[in-house]
CSV table of C-alpha atoms in Angstrom, one decimal:
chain,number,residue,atom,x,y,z
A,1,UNK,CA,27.5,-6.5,18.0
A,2,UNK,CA,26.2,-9.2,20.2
A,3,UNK,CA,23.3,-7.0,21.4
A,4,UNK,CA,22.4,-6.2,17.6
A,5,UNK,CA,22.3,-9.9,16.5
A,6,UNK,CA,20.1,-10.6,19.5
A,7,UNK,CA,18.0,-8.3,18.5
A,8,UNK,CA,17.8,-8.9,14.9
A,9,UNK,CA,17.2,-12.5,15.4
A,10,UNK,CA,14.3,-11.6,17.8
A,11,UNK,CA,12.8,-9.7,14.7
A,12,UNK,CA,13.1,-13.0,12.5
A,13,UNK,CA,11.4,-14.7,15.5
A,14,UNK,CA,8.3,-12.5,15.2
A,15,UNK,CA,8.5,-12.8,11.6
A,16,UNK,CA,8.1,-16.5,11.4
A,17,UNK,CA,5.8,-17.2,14.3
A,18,UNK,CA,3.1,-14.7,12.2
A,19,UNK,CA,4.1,-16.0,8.9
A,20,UNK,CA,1.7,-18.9,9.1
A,21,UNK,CA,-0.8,-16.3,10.3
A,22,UNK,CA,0.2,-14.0,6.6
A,23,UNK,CA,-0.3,-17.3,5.1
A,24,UNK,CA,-3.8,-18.2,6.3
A,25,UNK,CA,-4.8,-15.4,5.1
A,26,UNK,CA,-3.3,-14.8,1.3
A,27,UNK,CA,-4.4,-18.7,1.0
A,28,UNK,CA,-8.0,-17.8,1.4
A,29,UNK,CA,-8.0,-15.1,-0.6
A,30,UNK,CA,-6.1,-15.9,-3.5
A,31,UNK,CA,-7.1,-19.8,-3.6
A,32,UNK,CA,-8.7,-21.0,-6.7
A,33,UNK,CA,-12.1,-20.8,-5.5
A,34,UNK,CA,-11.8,-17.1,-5.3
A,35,UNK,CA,-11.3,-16.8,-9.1
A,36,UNK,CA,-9.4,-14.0,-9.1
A,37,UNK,CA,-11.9,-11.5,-7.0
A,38,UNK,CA,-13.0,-9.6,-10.1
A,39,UNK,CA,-14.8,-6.4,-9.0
A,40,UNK,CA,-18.7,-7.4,-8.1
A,41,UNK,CA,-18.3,-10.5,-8.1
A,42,UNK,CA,-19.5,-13.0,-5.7
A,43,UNK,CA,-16.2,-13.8,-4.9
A,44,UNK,CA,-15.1,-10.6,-4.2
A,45,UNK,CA,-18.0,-10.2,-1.8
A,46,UNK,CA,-16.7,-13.2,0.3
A,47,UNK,CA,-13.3,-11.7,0.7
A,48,UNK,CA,-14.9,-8.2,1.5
A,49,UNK,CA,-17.0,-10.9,4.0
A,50,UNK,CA,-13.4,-12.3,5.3
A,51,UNK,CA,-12.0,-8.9,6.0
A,52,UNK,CA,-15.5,-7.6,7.8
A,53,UNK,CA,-15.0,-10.4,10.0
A,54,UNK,CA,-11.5,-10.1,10.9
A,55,UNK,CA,-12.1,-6.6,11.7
A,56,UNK,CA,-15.1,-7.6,13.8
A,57,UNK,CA,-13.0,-10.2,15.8
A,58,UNK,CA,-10.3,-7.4,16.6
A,59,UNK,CA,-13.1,-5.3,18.4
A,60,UNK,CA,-12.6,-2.4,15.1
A,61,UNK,CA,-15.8,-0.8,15.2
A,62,UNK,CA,-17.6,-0.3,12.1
A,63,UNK,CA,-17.0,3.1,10.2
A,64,UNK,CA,-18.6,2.3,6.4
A,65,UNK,CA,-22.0,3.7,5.7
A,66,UNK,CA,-23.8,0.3,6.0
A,67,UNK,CA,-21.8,-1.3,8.9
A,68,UNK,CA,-18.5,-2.0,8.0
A,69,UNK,CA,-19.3,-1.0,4.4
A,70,UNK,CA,-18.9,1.6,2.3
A,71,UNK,CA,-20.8,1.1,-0.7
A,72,UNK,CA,-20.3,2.5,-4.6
A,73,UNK,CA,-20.3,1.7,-8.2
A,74,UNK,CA,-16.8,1.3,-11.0
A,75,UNK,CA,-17.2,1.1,-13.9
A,76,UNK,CA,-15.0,-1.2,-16.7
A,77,UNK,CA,-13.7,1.3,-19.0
A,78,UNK,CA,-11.0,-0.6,-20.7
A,79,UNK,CA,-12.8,-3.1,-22.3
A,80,UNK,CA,-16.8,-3.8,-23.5
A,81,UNK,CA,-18.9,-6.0,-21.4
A,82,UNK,CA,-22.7,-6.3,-20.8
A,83,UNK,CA,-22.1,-5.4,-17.2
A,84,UNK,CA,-19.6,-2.5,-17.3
A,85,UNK,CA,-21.7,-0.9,-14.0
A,86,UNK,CA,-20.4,-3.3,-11.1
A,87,UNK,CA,-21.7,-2.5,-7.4
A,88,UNK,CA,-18.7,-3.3,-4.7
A,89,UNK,CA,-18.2,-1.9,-1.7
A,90,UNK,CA,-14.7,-0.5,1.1
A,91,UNK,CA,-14.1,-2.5,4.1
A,92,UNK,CA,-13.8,0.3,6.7
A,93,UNK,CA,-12.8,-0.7,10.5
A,94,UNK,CA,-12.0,1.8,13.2
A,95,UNK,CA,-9.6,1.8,16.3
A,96,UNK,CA,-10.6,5.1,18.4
A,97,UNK,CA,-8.3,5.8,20.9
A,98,UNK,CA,-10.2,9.4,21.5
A,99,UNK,CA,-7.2,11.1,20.0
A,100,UNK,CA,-7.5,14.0,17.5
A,101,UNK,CA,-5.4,12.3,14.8
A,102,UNK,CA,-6.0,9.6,12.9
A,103,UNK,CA,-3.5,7.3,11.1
A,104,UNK,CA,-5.3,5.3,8.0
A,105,UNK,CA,-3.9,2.2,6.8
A,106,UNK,CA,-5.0,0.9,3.4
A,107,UNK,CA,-4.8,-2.0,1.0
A,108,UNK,CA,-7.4,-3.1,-1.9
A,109,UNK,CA,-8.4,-6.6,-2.1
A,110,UNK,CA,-10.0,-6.9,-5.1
A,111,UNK,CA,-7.9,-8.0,-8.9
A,112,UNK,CA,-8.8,-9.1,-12.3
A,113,UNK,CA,-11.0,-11.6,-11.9
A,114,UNK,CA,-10.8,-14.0,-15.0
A,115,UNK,CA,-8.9,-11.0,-16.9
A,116,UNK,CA,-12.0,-9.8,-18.4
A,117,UNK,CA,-11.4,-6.8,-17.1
A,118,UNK,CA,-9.0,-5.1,-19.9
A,119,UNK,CA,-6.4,-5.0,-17.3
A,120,UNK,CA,-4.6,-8.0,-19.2
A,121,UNK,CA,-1.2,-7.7,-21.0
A,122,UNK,CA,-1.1,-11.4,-21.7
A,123,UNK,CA,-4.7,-11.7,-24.7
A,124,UNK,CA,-4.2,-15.8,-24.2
A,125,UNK,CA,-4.7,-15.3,-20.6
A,126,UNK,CA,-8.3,-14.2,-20.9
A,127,UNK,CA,-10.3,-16.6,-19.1
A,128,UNK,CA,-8.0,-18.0,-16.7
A,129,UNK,CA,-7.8,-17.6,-13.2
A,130,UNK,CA,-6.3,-14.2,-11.8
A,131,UNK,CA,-5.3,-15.1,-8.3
A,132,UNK,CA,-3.4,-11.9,-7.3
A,133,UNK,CA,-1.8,-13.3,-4.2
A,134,UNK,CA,1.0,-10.7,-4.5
A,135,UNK,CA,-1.6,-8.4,-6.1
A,136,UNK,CA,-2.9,-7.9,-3.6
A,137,UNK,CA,-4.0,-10.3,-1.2
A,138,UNK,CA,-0.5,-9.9,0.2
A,139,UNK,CA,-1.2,-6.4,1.3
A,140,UNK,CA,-4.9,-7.6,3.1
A,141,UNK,CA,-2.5,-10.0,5.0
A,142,UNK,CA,-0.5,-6.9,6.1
A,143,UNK,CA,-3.2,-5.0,6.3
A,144,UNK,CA,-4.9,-7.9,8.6
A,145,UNK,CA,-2.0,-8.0,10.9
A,146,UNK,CA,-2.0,-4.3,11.4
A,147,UNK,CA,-5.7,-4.0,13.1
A,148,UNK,CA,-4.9,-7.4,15.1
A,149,UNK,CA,-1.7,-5.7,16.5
A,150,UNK,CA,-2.8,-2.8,17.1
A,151,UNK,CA,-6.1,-3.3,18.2
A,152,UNK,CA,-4.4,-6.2,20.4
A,153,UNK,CA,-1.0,-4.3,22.0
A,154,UNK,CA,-2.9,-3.7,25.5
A,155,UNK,CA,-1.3,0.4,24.3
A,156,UNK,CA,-3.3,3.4,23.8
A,157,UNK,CA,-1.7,5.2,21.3
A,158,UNK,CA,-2.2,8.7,20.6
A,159,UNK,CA,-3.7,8.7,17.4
A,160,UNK,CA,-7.1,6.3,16.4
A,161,UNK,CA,-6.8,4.2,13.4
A,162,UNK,CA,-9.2,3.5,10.4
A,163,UNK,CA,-8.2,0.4,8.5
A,164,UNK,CA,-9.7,0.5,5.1
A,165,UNK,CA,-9.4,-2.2,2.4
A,166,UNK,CA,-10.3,-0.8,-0.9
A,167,UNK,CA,-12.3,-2.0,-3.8
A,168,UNK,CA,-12.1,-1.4,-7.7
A,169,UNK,CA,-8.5,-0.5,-7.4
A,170,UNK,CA,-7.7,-2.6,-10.5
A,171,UNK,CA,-10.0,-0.2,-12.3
A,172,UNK,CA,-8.5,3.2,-11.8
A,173,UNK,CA,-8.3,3.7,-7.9
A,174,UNK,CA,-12.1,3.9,-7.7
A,175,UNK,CA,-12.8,2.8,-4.0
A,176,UNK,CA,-10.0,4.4,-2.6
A,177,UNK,CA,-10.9,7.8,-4.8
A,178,UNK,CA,-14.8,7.1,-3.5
A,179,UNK,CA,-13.6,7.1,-0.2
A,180,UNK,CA,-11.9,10.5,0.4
A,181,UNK,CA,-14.6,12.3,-2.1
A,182,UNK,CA,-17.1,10.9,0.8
A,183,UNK,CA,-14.7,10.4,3.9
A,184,UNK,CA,-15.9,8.8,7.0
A,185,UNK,CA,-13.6,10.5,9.1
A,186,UNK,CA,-12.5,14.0,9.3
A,187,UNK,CA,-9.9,14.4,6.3
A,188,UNK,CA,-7.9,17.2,8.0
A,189,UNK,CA,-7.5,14.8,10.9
A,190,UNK,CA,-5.7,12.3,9.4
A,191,UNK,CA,-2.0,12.5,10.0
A,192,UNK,CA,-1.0,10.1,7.6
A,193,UNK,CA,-1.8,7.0,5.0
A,194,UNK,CA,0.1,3.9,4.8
A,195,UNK,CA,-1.0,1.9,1.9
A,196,UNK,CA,0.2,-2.0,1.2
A,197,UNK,CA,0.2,-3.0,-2.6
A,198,UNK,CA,2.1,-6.1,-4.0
A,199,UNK,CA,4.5,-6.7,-0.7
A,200,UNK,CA,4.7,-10.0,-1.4
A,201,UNK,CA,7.9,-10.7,-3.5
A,202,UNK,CA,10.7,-9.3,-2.0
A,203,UNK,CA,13.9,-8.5,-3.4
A,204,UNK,CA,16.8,-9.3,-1.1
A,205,UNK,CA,19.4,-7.1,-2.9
A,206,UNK,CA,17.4,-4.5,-3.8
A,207,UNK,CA,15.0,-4.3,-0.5
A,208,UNK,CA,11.2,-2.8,0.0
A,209,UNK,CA,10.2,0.5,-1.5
A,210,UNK,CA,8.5,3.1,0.2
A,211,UNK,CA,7.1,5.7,-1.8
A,212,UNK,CA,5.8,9.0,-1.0
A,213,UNK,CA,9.0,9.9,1.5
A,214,UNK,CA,9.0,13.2,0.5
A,215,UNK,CA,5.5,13.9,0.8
A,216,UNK,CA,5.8,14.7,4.5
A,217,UNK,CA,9.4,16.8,5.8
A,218,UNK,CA,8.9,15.3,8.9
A,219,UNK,CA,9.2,11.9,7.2
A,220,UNK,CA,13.2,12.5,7.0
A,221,UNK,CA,13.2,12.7,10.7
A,222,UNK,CA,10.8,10.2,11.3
A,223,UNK,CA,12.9,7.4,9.5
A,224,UNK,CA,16.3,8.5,11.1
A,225,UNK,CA,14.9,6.6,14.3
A,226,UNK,CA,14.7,3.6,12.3
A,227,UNK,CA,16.9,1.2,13.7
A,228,UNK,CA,17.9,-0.5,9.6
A,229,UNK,CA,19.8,-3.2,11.1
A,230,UNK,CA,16.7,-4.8,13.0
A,231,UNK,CA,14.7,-4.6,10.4
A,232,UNK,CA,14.3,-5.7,6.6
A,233,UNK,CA,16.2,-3.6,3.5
A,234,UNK,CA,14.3,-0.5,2.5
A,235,UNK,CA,14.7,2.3,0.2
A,236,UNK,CA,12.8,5.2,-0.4
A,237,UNK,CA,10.8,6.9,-3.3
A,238,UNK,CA,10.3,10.8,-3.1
A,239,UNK,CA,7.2,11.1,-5.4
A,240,UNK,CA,3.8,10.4,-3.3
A,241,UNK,CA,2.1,9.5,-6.4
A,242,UNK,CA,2.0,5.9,-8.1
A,243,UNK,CA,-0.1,3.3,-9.3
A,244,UNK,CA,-2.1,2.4,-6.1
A,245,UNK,CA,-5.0,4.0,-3.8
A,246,UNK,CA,-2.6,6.3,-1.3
A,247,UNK,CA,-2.7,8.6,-4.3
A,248,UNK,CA,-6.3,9.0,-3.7
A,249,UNK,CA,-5.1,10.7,-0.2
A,250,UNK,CA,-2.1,12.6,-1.7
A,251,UNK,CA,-4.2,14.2,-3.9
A,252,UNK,CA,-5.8,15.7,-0.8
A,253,UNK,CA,-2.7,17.2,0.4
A,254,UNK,CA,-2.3,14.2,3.4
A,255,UNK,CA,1.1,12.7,3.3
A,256,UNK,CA,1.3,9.2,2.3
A,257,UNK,CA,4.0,6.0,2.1
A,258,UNK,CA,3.2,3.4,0.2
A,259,UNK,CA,4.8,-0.2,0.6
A,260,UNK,CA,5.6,-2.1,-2.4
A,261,UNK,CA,7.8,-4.8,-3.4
A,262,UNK,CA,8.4,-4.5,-7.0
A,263,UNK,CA,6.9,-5.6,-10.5
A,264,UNK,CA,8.1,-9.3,-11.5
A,265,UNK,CA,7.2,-11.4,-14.4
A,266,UNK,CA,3.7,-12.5,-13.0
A,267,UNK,CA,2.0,-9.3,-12.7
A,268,UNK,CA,-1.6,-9.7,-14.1
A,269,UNK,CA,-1.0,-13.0,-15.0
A,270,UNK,CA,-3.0,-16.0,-13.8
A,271,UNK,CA,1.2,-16.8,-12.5
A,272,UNK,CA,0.3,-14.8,-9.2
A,273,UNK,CA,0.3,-17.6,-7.2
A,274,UNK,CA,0.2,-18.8,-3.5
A,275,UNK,CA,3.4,-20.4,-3.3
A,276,UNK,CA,5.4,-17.7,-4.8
A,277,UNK,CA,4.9,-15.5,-2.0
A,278,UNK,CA,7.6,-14.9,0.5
A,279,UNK,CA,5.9,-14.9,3.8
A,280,UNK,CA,8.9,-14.5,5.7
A,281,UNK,CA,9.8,-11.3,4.1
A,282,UNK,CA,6.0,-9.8,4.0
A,283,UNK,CA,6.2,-10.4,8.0
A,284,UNK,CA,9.5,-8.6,8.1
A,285,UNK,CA,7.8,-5.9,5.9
A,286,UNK,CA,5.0,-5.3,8.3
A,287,UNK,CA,7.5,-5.4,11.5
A,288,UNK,CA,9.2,-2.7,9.7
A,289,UNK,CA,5.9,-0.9,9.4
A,290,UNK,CA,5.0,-0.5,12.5
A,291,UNK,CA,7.9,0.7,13.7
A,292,UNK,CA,7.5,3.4,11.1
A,293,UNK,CA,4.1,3.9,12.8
A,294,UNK,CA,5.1,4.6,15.8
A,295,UNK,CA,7.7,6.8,14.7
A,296,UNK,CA,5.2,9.2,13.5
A,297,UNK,CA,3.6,9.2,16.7
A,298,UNK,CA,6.2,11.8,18.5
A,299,UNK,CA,5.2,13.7,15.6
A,300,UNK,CA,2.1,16.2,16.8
A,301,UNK,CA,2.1,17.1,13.2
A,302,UNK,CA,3.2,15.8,9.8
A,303,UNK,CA,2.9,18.9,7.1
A,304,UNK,CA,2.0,17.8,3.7
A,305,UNK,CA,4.5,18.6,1.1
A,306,UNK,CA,3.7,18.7,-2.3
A,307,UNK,CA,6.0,16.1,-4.4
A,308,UNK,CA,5.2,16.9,-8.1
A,309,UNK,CA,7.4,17.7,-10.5
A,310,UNK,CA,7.2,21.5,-11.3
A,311,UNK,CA,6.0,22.8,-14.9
A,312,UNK,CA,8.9,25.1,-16.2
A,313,UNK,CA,8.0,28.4,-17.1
């Protein structure tokens, strides 16, 4: 028991000495000045600017179509606007390791803007200040803290990595869609995706979802070497579908887990704010993450089940 409580409080350790590090970087992005990162806006640029550079500083080399960019146009469907055509743009950084597999780990930066996207439930909101630090500036952070670790371990693990944060998920999946209709790696190399949306307001009692466990069988064995007591309260999901861009990827028969920490009161409301975020927690979510990562890794192979429900005849 002693051994275990060392252990566990060594995990807390880690999680608070990078929790400043988390912080830095859901302050930037989700700071006032950012207004919400609407899709093509100047804003969202300068976050797609933030996350280029990070990736630049971790030695990630560039894998977009214009450096570390992959360039496309959304469209706003759900509501009229002059400028329904909006030119964005993935964040693609790659770790190559010379291995045949490839691990890609995801999270989309952009949100609503001002909420003149039509992605509003709240009509008196319109106009205000989206700042999405759950949604999803926490899951850059993650995302962030995955290429620095992992471009930073001194390992060589045996898969590469591509770290991709999306745009124009908050209109229908559309960078993360873009992407794997014109991949920059292989597809069939790819042994799995781990995408990060909302991770930022965890629930003690009810811990973090991870959705898509049954979208891989290996995934069964693969969590039974997860040590739970060192790490932060999870359960699983069995579907690999669900409102975020790792469904881009399970529609192409790759197996997928996607992190997520729950809807609460301030979705899509100009609410999502810095201070509401439980950096502690998103640190711990991350720890358990890559231990979940390199699970996989004595895994030559994870097989791609299909999770949908089946039509009855």
């Amino acid at each position: 028991m002693k051994t275990k409580l060392i252990a566990f409080c060594l995990i807390c350790l880690s999680a608070n000495v990078f929790g400043q590090q988390y912080k830095e970087h859901v302050h930037f992005l989700a700071k006032d000045s950012m207004k919400g990162r609407g899709t093509g806006s100047r804003e969202a640029n300068k976050a797609a600017k933030y996350i280029k550079k990070a990736f630049k500083e971790y030695g990630l080399a560039p894998k977009g179509t214009r450096g570390y960019y992959q360039d496309f146009e959304a469209k706003v469907r759900r509501v009229v606007v002059p400028d329904s055509i909006r030119r964005t743009k993935n964040v693609i950084g790659f770790l190559d390791n010379g291995a045949a597999k490839t691990v890609v780990i995801g999270a989309h930066y952009d949100h609503i803007g001002e909420g003149k996207q039509g992605s509003l439930k709240d009509s008196t909101a319109y106009g205000k200040i989206h700042n999405g630090a759950d949604d999803n500036a926490s899951g850059v952070a993650g995302l962030l803290e995955l290429a620095r670790y992992f471009s930073q371990n001194n390992d060589i693990e045996p898969v590469n990595f591509l770290f991709i944060s999306f745009g124009a998920e908050e209109l229908g999946l559309v960078g993360s869609r873009y992407f794997v209709k014109n991949p920059t790696v292989d597809l069939k190399s790819i042994h799995f995706m781990l995408n990060m949306d909302m991770i930022g307001r965890f629930n003690a009692e009810r811990g973090v979802s991870i959705i898509g466990y049954g979208s891989s069988p290996e995934f069964e064995t693969m969590m039974e070497q997860i040590d739970r007591e060192k790490h932060i309260k999870f359960y699983t999901g069995y579907e690999g579908r669900g409102g975020s861009d790792q469904t881009s990827f399970y529609e192409k028969d790759i197996p997928v887990m996607f992190f997520h920490t729950g809807g609460h009161p301030d979705y899509h409301k100009p609410t999502d704010d810095i201070e509401k975020v439980d950096y502690e927690s998103l640190a711990g979510i991350v720890e358990l993450e890559k231990a979940i990562i390199e699970a996989s890794l004595s895994f030559e192979t994870l097989h791609f089940r299909n999770t949908d429900p089946k039509e009855e005849k």
